[in-house]
CSV table of C-alpha atoms in Angstrom, one decimal:
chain,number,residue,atom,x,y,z
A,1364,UNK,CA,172.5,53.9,172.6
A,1365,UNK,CA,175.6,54.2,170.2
A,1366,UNK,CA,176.0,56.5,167.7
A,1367,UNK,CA,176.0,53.9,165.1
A,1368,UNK,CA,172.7,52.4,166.6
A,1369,UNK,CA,171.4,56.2,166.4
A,1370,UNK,CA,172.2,56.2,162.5
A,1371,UNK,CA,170.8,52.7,161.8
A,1372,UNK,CA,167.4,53.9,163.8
A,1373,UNK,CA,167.3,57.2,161.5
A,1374,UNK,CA,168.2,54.8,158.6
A,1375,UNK,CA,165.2,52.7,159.2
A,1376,UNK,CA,162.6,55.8,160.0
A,1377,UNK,CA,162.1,54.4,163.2
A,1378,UNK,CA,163.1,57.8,165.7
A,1379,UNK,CA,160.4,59.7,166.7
A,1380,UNK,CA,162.5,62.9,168.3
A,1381,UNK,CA,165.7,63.7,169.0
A,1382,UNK,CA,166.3,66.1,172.9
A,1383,UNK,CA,168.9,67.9,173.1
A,1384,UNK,CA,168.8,67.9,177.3
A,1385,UNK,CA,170.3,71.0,179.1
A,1386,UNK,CA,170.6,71.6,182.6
A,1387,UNK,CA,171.7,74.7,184.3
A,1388,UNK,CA,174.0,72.8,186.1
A,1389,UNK,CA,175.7,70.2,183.8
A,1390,UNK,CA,176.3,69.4,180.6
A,1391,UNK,CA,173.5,69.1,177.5
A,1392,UNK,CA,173.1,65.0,176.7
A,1393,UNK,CA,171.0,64.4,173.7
A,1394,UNK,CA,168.1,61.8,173.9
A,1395,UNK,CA,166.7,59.9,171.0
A,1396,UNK,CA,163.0,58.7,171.1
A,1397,UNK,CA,162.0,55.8,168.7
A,1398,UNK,CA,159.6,53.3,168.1
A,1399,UNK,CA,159.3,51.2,171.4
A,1400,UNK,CA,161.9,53.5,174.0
A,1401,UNK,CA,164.0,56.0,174.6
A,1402,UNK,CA,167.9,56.5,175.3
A,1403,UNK,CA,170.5,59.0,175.6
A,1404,UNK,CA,173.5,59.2,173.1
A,1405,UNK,CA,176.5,56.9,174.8
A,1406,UNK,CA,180.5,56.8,173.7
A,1407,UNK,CA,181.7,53.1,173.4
A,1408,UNK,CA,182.7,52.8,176.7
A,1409,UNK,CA,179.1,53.1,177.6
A,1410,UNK,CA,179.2,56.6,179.3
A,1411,UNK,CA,176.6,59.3,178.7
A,1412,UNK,CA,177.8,61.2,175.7
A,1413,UNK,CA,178.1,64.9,176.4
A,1414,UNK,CA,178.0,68.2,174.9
A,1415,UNK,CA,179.3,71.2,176.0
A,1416,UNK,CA,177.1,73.3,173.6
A,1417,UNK,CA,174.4,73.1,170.8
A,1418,UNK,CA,177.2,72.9,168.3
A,1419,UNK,CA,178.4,69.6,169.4
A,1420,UNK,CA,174.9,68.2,169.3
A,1421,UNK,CA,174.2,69.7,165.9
A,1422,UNK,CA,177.0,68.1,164.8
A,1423,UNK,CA,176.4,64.8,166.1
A,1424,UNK,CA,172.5,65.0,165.0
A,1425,UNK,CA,174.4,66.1,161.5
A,1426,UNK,CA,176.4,63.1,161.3
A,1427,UNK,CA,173.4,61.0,161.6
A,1428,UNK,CA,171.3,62.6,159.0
A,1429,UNK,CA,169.0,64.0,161.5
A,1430,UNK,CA,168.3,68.3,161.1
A,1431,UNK,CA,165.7,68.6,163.6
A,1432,UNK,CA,165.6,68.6,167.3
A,1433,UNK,CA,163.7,69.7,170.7
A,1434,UNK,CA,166.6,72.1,173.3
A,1435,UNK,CA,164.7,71.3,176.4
A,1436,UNK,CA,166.1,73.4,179.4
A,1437,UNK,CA,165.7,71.9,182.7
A,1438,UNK,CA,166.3,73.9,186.0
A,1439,UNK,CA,167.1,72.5,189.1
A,1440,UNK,CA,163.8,73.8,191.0
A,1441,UNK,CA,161.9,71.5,187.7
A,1442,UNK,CA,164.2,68.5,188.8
A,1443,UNK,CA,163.1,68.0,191.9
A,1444,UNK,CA,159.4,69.1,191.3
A,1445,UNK,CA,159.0,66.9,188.8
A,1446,UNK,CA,157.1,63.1,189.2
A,1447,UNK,CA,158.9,59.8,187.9
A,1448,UNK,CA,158.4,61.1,183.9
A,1449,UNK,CA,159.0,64.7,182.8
A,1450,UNK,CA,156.7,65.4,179.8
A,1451,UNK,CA,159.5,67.5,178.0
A,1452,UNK,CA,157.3,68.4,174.8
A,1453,UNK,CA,155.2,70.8,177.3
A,1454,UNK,CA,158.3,72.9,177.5
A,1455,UNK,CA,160.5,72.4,174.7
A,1456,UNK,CA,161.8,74.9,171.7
A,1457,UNK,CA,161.4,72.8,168.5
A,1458,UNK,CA,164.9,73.6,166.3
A,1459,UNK,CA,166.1,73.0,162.6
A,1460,UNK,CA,169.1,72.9,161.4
């Protein structure tokens, strides 16, 4: 999902949750969960958009009119643990901003 698709979805009312996804090993990508899927935040050439802190993803959530979000921390012991879906709402710090 584009950015300009995630600001038409917030537009519309139709995103149920925004993840800002950090693992201890990588860099935080921020999913968007709407009415009928999910999808992470993607540049226009198509690759995962990344941030390198909560800033950036506060700012990009900003942009989109969005001031709410779940930081969900994933370790790498969770990762390979975990079945086919992670239920990242068990785990997750709710944030405003």
């Amino acid at each position: 999902m584009q950015i300009s698709e995630f600001k038409a979805l917030v537009s519309s009312h139709k995103l149920k949750a925004v993840n800002f996804i950090e693992s201890g090993c990588g860099p935080m990508v921020v999913e968007v969960e709407y009415e009928g899927g999910k999808d992470l935040i993607k540049n226009s050439d198509g690759a995962v958009f990344t941030c390198l802190n909560v800033t950036q993803a506060y700012d990009l959530c900003h942009r989109a009119g969005v001031h709410e979000a779940n930081l969900v921390q994933v370790t790498p012991h969770d990762e390979t643990c975990a079945g086919v879906v992670m239920d990242y709402h068990r785990d997750s710090i709710p944030l405003k901003f």
